[in-house]
Short mmCIF file of C-alpha atoms in Angstrom, two decimals:
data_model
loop_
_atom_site.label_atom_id
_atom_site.label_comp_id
_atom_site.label_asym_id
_atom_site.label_seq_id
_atom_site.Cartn_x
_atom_site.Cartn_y
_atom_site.Cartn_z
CA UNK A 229 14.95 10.82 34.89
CA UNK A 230 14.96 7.78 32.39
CA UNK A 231 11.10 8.01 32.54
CA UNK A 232 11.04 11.65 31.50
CA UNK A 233 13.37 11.17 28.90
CA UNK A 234 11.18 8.14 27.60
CA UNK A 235 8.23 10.34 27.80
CA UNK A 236 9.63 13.10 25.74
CA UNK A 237 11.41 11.13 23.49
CA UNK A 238 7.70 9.14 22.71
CA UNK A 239 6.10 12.84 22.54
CA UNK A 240 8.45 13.85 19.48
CA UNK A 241 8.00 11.07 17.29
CA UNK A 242 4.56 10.96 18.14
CA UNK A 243 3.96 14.71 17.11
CA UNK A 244 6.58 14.05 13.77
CA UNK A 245 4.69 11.42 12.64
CA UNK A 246 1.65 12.89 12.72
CA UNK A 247 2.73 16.67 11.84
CA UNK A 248 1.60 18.04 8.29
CA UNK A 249 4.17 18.01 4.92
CA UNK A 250 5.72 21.09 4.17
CA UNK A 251 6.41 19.81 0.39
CA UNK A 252 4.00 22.69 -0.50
CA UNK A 253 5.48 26.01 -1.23
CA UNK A 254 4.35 29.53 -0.78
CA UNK A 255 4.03 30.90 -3.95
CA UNK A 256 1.69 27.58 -4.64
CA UNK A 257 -0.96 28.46 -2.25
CA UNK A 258 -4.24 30.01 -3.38
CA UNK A 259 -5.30 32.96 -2.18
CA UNK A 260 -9.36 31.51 -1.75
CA UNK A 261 -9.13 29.32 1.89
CA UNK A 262 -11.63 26.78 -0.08
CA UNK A 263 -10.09 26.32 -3.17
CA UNK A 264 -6.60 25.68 -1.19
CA UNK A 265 -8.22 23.29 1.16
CA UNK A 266 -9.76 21.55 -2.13
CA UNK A 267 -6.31 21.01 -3.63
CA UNK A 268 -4.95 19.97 -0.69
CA UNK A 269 -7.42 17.56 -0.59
CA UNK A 270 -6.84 16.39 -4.10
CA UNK A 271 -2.96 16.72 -2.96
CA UNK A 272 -3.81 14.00 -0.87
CA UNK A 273 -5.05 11.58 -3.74
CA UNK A 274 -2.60 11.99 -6.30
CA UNK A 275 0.54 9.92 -6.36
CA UNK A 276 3.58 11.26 -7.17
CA UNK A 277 5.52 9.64 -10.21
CA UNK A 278 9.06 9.88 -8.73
CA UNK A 279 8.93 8.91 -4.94
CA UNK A 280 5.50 6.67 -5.58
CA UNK A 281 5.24 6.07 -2.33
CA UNK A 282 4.33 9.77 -1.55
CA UNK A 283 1.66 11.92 -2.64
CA UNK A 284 2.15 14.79 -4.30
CA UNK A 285 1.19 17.40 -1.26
CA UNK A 286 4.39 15.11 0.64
CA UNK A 287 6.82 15.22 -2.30
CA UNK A 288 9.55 17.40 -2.28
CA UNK A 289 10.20 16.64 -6.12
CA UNK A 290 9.85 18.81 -9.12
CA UNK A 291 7.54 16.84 -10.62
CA UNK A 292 5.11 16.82 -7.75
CA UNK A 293 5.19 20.46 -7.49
CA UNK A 294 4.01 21.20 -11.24
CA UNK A 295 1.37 18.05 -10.75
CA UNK A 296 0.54 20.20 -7.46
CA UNK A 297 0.33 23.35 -9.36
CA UNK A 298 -1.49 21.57 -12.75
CA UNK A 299 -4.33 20.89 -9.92
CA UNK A 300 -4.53 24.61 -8.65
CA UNK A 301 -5.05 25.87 -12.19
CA UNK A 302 -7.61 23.09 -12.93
CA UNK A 303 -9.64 24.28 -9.95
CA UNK A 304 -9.08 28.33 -10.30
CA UNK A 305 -10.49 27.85 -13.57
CA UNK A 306 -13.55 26.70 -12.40
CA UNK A 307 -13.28 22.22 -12.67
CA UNK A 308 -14.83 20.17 -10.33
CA UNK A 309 -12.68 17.87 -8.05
CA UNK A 310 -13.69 14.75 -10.43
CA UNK A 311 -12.48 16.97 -13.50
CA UNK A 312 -9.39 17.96 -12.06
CA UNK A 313 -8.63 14.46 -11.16
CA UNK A 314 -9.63 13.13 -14.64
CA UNK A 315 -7.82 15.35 -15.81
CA UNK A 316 -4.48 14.07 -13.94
CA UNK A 317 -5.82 10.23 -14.62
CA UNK A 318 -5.74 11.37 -18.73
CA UNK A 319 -2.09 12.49 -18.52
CA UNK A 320 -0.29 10.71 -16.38
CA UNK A 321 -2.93 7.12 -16.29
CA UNK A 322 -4.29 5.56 -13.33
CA UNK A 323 -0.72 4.70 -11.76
CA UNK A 324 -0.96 8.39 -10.05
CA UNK A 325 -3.77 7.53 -7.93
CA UNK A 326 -2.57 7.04 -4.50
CA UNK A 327 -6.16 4.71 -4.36
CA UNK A 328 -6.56 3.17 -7.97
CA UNK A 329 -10.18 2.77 -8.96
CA UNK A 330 -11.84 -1.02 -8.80
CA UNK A 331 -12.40 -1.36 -12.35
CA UNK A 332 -11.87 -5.35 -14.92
CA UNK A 333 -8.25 -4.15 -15.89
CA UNK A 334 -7.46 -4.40 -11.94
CA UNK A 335 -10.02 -6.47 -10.62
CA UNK A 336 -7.55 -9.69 -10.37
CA UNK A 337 -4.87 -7.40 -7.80
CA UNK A 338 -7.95 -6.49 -6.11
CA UNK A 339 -9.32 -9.90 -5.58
CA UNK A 340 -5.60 -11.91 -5.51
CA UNK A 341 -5.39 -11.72 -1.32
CA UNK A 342 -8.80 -13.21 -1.50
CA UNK A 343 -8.40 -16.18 -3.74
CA UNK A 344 -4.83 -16.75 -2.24
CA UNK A 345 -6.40 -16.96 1.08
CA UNK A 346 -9.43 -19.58 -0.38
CA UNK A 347 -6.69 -21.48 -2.62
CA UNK A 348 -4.57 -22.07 0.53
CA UNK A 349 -7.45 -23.26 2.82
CA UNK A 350 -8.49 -25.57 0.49
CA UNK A 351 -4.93 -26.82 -0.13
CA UNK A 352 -5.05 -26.88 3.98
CA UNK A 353 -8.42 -29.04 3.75
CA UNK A 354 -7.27 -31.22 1.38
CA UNK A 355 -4.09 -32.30 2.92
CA UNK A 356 -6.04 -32.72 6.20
CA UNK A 357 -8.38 -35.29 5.03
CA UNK A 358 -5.35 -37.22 3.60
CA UNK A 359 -4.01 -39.98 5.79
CA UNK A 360 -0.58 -39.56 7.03
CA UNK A 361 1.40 -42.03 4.31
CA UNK A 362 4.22 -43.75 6.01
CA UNK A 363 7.27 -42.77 3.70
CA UNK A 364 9.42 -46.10 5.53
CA UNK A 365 9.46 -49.43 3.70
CA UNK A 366 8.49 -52.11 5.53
CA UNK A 367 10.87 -54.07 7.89
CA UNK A 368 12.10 -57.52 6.13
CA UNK A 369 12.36 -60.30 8.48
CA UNK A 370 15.89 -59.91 9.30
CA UNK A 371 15.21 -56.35 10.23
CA UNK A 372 12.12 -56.92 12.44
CA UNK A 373 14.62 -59.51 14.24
CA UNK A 374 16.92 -57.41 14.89
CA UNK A 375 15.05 -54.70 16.01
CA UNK A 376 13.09 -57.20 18.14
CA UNK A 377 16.01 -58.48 19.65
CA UNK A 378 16.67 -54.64 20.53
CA UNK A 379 13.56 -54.20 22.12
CA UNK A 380 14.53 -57.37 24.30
CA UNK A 381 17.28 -56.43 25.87
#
């Protein structure tokens, strides 16, 4: 019985994970089946400003509804997916991109895991090749007689 439970338990968060967002309303869908599936698709790219961790076709927030309608407008009058989303970029800057462009002003959070990852394995060569430095003094005589006599007995 445990098993089943296990099983069906698994099944549900497997199928609620992977189930679409229902952030979208109905009065925001298009009539055309292509020009919906293109705004969901540019749904999918566009960050929105007050969750940022969601796009906008996830968000539940005002905001991401008018940024969700600004893109069906865009693309019932006639712009291409790379004008709607310049568009967007021009407004709100490159922040609500869910994937921000490789471009100089970024290029340094792009590369950072990489030079992190050379910086450290050169810190990890370097220390290597060291030898190990003794941070004890040296025993004195008294010391090395004591600890001899020590060993002794």
């Amino acid at each position: 019985m445990t098993r089943l439970l296990r099983a069906a338990m698994l099944s549900l968060a497997l199928a609620a994970s992977t189930a679409p967002a229902f952030a979208v309303l109905p009065d925001e869908v298009l009539d055309d089946p292509a020009l919906e599936e293109r705004a969901r698709d540019l749904s999918v790219l566009l960050r929105c400003m007050v969750c940022q961790n969601q796009s906008i076709d996830d968000s539940d927030a005002e905001l991401a509804r008018d940024l969700r309608v600004l893109v069906r407008e865009r693309l019932v009058a006639g712009d291409t997916d790379d004008e709607v989303i310049a568009y967007i970029v021009s407004r709100y800057g490159e922040f609500v991109l869910l994937r921000p462009r490789f471009n100089y002003r970024n290029a340094l959070l792009w590369g950072a895991p990489l030079l992190l990852l050379v910086a450290g394995g050169i810190a990890i060569a370097i220390r290597a090749r060291k030898p190990a430095q003794s941070r004890a003094a040296p025993l004195d005589a008294v010391e090395q007689k004591k600890l001899d006599d020590i060993l002794k007995s």
